Coordinates of C-alpha atoms and ligand atoms in Angstrom, one line a residue:
X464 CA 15.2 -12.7 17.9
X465 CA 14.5 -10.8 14.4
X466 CA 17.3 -9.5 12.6
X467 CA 17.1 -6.9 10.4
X468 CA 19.1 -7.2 7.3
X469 CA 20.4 -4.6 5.0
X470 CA 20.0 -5.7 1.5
X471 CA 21.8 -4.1 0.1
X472 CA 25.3 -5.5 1.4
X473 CA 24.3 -8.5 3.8
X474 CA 25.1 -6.9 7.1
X475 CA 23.2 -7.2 10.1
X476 CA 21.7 -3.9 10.6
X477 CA 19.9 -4.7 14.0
X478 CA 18.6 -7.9 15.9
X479 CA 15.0 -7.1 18.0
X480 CA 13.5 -9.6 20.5
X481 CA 10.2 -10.8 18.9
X482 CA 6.7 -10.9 20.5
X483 CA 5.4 -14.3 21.7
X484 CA 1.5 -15.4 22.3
X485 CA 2.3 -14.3 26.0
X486 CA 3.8 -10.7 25.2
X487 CA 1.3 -10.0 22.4
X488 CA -2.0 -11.1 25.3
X489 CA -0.6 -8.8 27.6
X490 CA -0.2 -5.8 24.9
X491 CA -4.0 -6.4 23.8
X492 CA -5.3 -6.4 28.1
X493 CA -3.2 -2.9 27.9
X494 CA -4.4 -1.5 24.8
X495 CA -7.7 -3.1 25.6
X496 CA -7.6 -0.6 29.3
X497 CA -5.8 2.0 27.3
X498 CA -8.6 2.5 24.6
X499 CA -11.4 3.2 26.4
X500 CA -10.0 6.3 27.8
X501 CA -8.5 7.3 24.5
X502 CA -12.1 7.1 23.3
X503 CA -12.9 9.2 25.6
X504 CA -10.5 11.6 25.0
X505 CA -11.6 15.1 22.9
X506 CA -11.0 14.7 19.6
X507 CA -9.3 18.4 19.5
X508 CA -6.9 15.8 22.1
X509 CA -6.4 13.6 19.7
X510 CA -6.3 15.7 17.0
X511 CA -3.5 17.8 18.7
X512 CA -1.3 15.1 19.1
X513 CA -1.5 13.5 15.8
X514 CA -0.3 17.1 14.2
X515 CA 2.5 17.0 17.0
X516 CA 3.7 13.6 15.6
X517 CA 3.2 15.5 12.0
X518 CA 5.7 17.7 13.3
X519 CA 8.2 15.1 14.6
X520 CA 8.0 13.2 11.2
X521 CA 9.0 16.4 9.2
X522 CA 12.2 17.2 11.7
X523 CA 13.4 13.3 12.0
X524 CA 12.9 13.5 8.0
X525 CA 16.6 12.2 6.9
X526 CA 17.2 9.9 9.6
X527 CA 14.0 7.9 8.9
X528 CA 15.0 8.3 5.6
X529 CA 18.2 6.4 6.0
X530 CA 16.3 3.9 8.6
X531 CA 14.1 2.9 5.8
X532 CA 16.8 2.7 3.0
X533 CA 19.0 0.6 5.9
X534 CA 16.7 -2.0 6.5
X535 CA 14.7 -2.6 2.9
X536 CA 17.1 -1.3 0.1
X537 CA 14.8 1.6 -0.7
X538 CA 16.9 4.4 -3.0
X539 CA 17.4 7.2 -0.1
X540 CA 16.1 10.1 -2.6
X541 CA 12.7 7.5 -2.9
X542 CA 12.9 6.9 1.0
X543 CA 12.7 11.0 1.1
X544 CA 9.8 11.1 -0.8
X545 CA 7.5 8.5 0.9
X546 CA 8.3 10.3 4.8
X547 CA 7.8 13.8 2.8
X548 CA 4.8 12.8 0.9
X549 CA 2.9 11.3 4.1
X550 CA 2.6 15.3 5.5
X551 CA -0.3 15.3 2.8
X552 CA -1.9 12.7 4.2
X553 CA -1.8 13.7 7.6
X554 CA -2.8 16.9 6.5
X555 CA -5.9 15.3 4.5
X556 CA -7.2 13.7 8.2
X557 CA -6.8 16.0 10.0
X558 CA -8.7 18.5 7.9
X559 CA -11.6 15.8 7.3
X560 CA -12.0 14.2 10.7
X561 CA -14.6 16.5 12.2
X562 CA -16.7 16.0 9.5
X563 CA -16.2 12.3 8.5
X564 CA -17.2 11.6 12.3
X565 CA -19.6 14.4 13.5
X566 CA -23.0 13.1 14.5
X567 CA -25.3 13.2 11.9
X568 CA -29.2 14.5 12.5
X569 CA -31.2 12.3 9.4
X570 CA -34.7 13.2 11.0
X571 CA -36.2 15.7 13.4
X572 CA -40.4 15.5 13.4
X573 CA -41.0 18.0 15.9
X574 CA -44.9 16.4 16.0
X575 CA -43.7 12.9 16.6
X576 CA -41.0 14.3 19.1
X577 CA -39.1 12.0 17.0
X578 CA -34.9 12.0 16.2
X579 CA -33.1 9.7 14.3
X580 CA -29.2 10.4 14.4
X581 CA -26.3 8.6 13.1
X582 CA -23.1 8.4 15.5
X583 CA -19.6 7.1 15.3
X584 CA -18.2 4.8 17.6
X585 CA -14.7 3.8 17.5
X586 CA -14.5 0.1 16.8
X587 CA -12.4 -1.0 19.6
X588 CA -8.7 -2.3 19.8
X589 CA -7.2 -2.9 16.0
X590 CA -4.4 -4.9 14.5
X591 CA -3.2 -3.3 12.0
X592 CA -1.1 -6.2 9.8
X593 CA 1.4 -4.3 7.8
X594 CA 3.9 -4.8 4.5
X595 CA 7.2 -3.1 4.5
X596 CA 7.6 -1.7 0.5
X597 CA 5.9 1.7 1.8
X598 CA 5.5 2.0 5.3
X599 CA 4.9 5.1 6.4
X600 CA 2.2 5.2 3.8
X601 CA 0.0 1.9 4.1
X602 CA 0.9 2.0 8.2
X603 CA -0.2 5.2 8.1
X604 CA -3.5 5.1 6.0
X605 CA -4.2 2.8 8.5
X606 CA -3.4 3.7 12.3
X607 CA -4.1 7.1 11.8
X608 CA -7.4 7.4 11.2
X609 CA -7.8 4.4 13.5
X610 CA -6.5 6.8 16.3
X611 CA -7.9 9.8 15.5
X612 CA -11.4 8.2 15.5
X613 CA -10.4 6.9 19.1
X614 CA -9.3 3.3 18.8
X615 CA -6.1 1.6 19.8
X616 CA -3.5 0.0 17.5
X617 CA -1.8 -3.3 17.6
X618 CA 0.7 -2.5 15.2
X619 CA 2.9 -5.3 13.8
X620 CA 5.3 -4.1 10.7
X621 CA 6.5 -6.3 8.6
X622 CA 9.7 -8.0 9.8
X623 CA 11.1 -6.4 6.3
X624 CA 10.3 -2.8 7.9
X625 CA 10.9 -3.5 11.6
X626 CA 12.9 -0.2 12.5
X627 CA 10.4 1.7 10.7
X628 CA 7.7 0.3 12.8
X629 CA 9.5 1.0 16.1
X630 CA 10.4 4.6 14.8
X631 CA 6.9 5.6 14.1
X632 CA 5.9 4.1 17.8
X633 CA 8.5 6.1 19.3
X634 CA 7.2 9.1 17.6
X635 CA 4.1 8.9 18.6
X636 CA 4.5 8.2 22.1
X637 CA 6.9 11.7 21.8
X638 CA 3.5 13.2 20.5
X639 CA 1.6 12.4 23.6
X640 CA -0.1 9.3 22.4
X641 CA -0.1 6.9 25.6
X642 CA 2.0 4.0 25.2
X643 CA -0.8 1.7 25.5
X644 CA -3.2 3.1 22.6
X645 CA 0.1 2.0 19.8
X646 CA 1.7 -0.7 20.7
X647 CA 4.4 -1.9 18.2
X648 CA 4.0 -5.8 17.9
X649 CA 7.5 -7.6 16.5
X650 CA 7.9 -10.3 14.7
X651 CA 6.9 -12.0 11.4
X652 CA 3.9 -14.6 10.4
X653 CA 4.0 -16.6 13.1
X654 CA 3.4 -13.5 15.3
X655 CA 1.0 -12.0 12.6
X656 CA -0.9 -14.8 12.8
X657 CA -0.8 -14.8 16.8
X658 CA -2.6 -11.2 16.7
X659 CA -5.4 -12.5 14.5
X660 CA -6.0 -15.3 17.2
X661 CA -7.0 -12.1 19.5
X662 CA -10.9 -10.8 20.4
X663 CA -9.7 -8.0 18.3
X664 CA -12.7 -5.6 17.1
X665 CA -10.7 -4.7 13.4
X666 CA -8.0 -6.2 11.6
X667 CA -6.7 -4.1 9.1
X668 CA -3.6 -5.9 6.8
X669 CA -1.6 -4.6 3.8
X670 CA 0.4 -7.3 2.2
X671 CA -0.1 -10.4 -0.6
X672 CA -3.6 -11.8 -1.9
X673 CA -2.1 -15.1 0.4
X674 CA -0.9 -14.2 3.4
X675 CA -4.9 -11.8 3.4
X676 CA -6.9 -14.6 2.2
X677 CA -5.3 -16.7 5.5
X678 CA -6.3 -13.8 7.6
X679 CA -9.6 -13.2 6.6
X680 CA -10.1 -17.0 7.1
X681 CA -8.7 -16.8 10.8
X682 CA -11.1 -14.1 11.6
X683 CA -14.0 -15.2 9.8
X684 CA -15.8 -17.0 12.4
X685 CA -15.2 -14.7 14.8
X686 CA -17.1 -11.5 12.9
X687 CA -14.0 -9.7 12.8
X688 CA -14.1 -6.7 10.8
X689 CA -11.7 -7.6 8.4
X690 CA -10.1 -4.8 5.7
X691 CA -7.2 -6.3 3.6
X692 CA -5.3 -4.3 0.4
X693 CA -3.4 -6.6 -1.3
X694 CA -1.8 -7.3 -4.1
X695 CA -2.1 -6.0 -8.0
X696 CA -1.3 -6.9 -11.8
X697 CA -2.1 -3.7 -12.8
X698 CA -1.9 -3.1 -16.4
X699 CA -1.8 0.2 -18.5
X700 CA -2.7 0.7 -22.1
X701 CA -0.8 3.0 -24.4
X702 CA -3.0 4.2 -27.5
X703 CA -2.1 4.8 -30.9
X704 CA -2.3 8.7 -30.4
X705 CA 0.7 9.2 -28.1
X706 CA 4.0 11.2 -27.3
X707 CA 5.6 7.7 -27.9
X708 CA 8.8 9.1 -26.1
X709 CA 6.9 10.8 -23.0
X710 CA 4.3 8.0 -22.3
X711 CA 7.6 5.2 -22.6
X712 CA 9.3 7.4 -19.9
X713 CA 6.7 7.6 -17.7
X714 CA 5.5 4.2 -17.7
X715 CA 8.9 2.7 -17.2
X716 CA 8.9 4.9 -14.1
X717 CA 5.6 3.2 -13.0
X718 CA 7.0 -0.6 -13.4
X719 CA 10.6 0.1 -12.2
X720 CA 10.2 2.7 -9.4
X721 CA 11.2 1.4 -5.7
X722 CA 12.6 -2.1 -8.1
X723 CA 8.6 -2.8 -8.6
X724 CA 8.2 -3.4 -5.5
X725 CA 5.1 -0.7 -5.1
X726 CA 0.9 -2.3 -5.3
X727 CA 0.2 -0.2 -8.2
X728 CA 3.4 -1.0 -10.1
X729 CA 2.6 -1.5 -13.6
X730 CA 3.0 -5.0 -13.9
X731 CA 1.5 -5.5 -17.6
X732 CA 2.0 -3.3 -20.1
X733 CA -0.4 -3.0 -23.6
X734 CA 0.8 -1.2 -26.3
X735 CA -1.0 -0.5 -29.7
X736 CA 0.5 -2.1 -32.8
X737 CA 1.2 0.4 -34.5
X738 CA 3.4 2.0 -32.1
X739 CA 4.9 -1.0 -30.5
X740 CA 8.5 -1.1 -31.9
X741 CA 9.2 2.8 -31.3
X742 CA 7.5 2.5 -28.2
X743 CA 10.2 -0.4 -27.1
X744 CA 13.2 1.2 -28.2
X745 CA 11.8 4.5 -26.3
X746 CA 11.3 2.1 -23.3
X747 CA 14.6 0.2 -23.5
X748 CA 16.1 3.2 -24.0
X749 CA 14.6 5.0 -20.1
X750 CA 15.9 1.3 -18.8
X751 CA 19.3 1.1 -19.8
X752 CA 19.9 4.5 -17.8
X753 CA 18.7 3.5 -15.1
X754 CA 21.1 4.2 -12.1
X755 CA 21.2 1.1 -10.1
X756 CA 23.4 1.3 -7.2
X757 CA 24.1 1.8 -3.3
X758 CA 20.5 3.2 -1.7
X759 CA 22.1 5.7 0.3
X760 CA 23.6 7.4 -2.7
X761 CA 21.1 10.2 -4.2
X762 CA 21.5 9.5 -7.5
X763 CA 20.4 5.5 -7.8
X764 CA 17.2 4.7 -9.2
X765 CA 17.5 1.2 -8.3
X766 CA 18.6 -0.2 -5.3
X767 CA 18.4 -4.3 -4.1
X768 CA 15.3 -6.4 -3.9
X769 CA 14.1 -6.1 -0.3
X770 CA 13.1 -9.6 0.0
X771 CA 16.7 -12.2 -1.0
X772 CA 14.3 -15.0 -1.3
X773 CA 12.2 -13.7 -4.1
X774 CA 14.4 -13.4 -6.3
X775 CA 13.4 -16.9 -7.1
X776 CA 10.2 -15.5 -8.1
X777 CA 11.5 -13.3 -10.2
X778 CA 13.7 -16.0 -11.9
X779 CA 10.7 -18.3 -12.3
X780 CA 8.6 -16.4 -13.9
X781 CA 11.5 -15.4 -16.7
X782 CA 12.1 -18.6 -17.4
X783 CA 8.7 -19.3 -17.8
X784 CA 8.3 -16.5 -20.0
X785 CA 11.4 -17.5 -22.0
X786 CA 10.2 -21.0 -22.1
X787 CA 6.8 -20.2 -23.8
X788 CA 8.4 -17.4 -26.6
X789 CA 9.3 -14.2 -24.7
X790 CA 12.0 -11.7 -25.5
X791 CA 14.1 -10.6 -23.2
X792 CA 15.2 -7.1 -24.1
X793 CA 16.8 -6.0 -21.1
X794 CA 18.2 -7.7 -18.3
X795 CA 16.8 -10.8 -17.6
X796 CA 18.6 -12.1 -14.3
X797 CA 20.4 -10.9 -11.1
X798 CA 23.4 -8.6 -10.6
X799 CA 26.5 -10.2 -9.8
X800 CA 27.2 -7.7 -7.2
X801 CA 27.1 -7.3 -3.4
X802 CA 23.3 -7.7 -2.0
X803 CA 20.1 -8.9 -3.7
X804 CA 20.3 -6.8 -6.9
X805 CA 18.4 -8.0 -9.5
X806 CA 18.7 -6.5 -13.4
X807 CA 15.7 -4.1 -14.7
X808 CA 14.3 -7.0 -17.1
X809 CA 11.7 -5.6 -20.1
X810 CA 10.0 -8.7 -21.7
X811 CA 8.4 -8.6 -25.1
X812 CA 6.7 -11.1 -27.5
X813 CA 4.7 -12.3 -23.7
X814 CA 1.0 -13.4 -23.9
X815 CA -1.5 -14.9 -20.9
X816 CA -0.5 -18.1 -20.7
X817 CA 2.7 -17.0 -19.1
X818 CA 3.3 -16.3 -15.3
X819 CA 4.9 -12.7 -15.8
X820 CA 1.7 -11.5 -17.1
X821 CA -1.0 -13.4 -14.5
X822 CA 0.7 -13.3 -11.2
X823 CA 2.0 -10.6 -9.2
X824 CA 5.7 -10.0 -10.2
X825 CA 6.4 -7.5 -7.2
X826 CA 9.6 -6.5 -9.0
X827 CA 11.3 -5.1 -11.6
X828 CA 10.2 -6.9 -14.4
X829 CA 7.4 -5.3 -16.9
X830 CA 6.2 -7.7 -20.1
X831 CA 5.4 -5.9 -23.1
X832 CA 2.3 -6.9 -25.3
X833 CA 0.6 -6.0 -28.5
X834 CA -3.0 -5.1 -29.0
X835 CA -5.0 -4.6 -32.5
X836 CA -7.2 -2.1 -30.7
X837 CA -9.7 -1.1 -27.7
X838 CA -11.5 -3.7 -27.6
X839 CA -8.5 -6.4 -27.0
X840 CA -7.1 -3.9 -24.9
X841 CA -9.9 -4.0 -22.5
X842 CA -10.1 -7.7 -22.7
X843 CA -6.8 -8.2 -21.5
X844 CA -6.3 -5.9 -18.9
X845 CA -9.9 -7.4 -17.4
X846 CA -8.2 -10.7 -17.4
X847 CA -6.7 -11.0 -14.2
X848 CA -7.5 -12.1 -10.7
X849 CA -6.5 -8.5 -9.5
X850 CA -8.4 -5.1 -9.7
X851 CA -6.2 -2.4 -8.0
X852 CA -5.4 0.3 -10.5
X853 CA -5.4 0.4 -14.6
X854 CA -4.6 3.2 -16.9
X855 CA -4.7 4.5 -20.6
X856 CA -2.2 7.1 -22.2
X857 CA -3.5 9.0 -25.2
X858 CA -4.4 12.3 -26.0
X859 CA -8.3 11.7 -26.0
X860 CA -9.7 12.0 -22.7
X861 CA -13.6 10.2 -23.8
X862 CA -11.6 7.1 -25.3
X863 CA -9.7 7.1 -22.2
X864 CA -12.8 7.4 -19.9
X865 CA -14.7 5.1 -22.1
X866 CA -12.1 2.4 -21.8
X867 CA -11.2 2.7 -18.4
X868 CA -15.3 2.4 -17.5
X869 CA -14.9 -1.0 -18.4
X870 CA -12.7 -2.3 -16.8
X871 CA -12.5 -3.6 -13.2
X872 CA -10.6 -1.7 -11.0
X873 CA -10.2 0.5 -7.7
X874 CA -8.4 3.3 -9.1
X875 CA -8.7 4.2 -13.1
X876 CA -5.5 6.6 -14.3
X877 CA -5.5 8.5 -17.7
X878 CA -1.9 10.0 -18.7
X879 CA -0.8 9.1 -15.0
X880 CA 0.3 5.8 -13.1
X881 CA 1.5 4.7 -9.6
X882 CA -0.2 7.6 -8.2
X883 CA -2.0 7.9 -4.1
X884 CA -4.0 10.7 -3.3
X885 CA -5.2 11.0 0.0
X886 CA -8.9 12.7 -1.1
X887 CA -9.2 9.4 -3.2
X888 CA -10.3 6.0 -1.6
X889 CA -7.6 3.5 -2.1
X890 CA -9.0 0.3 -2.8
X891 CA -8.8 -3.3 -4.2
X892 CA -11.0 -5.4 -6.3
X893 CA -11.3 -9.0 -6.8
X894 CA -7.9 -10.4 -5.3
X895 CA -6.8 -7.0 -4.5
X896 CA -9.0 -6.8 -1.3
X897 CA -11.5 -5.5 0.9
X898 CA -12.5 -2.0 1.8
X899 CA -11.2 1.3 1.5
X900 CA -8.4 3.1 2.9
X901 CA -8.1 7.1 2.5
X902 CA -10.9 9.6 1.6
X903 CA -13.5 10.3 4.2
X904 CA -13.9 6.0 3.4
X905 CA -10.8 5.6 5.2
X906 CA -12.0 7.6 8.0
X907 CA -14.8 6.0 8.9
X908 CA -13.6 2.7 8.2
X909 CA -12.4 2.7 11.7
X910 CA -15.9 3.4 13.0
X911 CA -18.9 1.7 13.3
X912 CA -22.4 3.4 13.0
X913 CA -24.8 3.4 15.9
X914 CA -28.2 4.4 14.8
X915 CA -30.5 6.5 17.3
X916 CA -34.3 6.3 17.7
X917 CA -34.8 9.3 20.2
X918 CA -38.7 10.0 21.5
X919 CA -39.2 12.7 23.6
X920 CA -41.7 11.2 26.1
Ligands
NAD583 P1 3.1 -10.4 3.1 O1 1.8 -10.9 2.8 O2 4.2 -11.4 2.9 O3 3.3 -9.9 4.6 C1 2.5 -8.8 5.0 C2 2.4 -8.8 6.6 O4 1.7 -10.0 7.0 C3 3.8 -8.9 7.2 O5 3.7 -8.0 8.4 C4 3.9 -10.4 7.6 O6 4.7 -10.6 8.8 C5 2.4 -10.7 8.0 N1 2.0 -12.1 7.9 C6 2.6 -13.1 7.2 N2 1.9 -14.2 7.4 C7 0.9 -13.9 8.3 C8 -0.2 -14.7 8.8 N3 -0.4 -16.0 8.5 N4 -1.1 -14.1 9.7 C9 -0.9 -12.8 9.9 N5 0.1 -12.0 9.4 C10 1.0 -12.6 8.6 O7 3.4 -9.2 2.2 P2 4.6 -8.2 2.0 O8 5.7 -9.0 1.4 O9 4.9 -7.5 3.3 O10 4.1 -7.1 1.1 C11 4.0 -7.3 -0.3 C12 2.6 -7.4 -0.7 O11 1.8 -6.4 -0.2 C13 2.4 -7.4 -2.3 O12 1.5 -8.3 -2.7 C14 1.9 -6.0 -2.5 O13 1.2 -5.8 -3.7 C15 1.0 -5.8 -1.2 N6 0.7 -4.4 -0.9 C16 -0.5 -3.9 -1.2 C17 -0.8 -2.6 -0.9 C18 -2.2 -2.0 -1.2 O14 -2.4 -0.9 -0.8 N7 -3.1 -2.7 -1.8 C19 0.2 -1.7 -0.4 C20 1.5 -2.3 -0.2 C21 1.7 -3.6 -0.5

């Protein structure tokens, strides 16, 4: 049995019979049936009841909301935004999908009698391996496009986002998409890990650099199309040129929004010498304020970490820190309240040798760190296992394109941070993964090719 815990106080918020090797076999026989008539299907079909589930989302709205804030401590005005904010992405697939998977005529020799064209198949039957920090966003980049291009979907949420999961199948079924093409798998590793042991023909996973890297090795032999988006370290460099107020406001809003606990938090932070100490009271300052509180009221910033048990990680990697010279300016250790609250904690006087600033904090912790100029800057923000997003704040648009060329990541931001955009591909470098989700990438991601040789005789 998985119970689901609310965070924020401790209570039990629901207990859900798990999948077992037995249950999960049968689902993948079903969806196995169930997919090639889905495939089948028109995609104006498909397409129809995709923007029927659209519609379903947007009326449901609060009570999702609240599901979401129940079960992982998400601030219900941040819940809001994530179920409002996946319209646009809906919107962006359904828009591109004709396109993305139309047939494509590369050569017609009307001497030769010759054709060569390009189609899309669907891949198959999926798992798609999910995290619980944004649901309805990395679920959704994922079994979306995976239905729409006529696949079916082992869905496992994360046992941190359970409800969620079961919400979005019940949805979907509501929207006319047969039982047996989504299938909502429960559990947690053990049961991830079960899926993976499947003839699947995709797995797609959101979640840590670990939990992919033991994936992709359980698939490996197998030739299982394997897409992971993992984890990040992402840093962001603020120049010498700045609104020192402005760019410290919106950076601690990249490090501390949903507690950290986002991919593209900022988890390192660069700051020019010559700005650094107004740039840290400007930052403390945004901090302090922070509203940290119940989830379900509208007004807190900060609600519980999702996860009780990291809060060891968290602690760790302070103490390291501390241990090896760092400042703690704010916070520095957990709430003495109710739930798994843990303090906003800024770090200064932090260099590479310390955890905070090499592995993935996943939390609301941001260290602070000087550079002389460009150069360094770019040094250190390359210096990382990780490559999901970086960014630069200043005024000068070539020294922040200049920079930003140079340095290894999936997404480059200039005067922006934790930012999505469904036209964009989201994707990982280095320890950050495999693939691409969104943009007509994500799209036909869930394809494969098939290439046509076509003589008339
Ligand atoms: P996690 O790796 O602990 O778990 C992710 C999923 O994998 C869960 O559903 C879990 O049950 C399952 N799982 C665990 N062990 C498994 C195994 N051996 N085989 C198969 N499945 C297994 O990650 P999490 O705590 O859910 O999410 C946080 C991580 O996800 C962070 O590292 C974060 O940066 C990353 N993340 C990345 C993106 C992105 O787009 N790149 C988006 C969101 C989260």
């Amino acid at each position: 049995m998985l119970t689901v815990v609310n965070p924020a106080t401790g209570a039990t918020v629901r207990e859900i019979p798990e999948d077992t090797p037995e249950t999960i076999s049968a689902a993948f026989a079903r969806a196995r049936a169930a997919q090639k008539v889905w495939a089948r299907t028109a995609l104006a079909d498909r397409k129809r009841r995709i923007a029927r589930f659209r519609e379903l989302v947007a009326a449901a709205k609060d009570d999702l909301a609240h599901t979401l804030t129940r079960e992982t401590g998400k601030p219900i005005a941040q819940a809001r935004n994530e179920i409002g904010g996946f319209d646009a992405r809906l919107d962006f697939f359904l828009t591109h999908i004709d396109a993305a998977i139309a047939d494509q005529v590369v050569l017609k020799d009307a001497a030769k009698k010759l054709e060569e064209r390009i189609a899309h198949e669907p891949l198959g039957v999926i798992a798609n391996i999910s995290a619980w920090n944004y649901p309805w966003f990395v679920g959704g980049n994922v079994f979306v496009p995976a239905l729409l291009t006529g696949n079916a979907v082992l869905y496992k949420p994360s046992e941190f986002a359970t409800c969620t999961g079961l919400a979005i199948a019940a949805l979907l079924r509501e929207a006319g998409v047969p039982e047996d093409v989504f299938i909502p798998v429960v559990g947690g590793g053990v049961v991830g890990a079960a899926l993976t042991e499947l003839p699947l023909n995709g797995v797609f996973f959101t979640g840590s650099y670990a939990t992919g890297a033991r994936i992709a090795t359980a698939v490996a032999a197998r030739m299982v199309k394997c897409q992971l988006e993992l984890g990040g370290k992402d840093p962001v460099y603020v120049c010498d040129d700045v609104d020192v107020a402005a760019a410290a406001a919106a950076t601690a809003d990249g490090a501390f929004y949903n507690a950290g606990q986002s991919c593209c938090a900022i988890e390192r932070l660069y700051v020019h010498q010559s700005i650094l100490p107004r740039f840290i009271d400007e930052f403390a300052k945004v901090v302090n304020a922070f509203a940290i509180g119940d989830p379900l009221d509208d007004a807190t910033y900060i609600g519980p970490i999702t996860r009780p048990a990291h809060i060891t990680v968290l602690e760790h990697q302070i103490a390291d820190a501390k241990a090896k010279g760092a400042r703690v300016l704010c916070g520095g250790a957990r709430i003495a309240r109710q739930g798994s609250y843990f303090a906003p904690t800024v770090l200064v006087d932090v260099d590479h040798t310390m955890a905070v600033m090499r592995d993935e904090t996943f939390g609301p912790i941001i260290g602070i760190m000087a550079v002389s100029d460009d150069s360094e800057a770019i040094r250190l923000m390359n210096d990382s296992t990780y490559g999901l997003t970086a960014g630069v704040y200043t005024r000068d648009g070539a020294r922040a394109r200049a920079i930003l060329a140079h340095v290894n990541s999936g997404t480059a931001y200039w005067n922006c941070c934790d930012r999505v955009s469904p036209r964009l591909p989201w994707t990982g470098r280095g320890w950050s993964g495999i693939g691409s989700t969104l943009s007509v990438a994500g799209i036909t991601a869930f394809t494969q090719p098939k290439a046509w040789h076509l003589v008339q005789s």
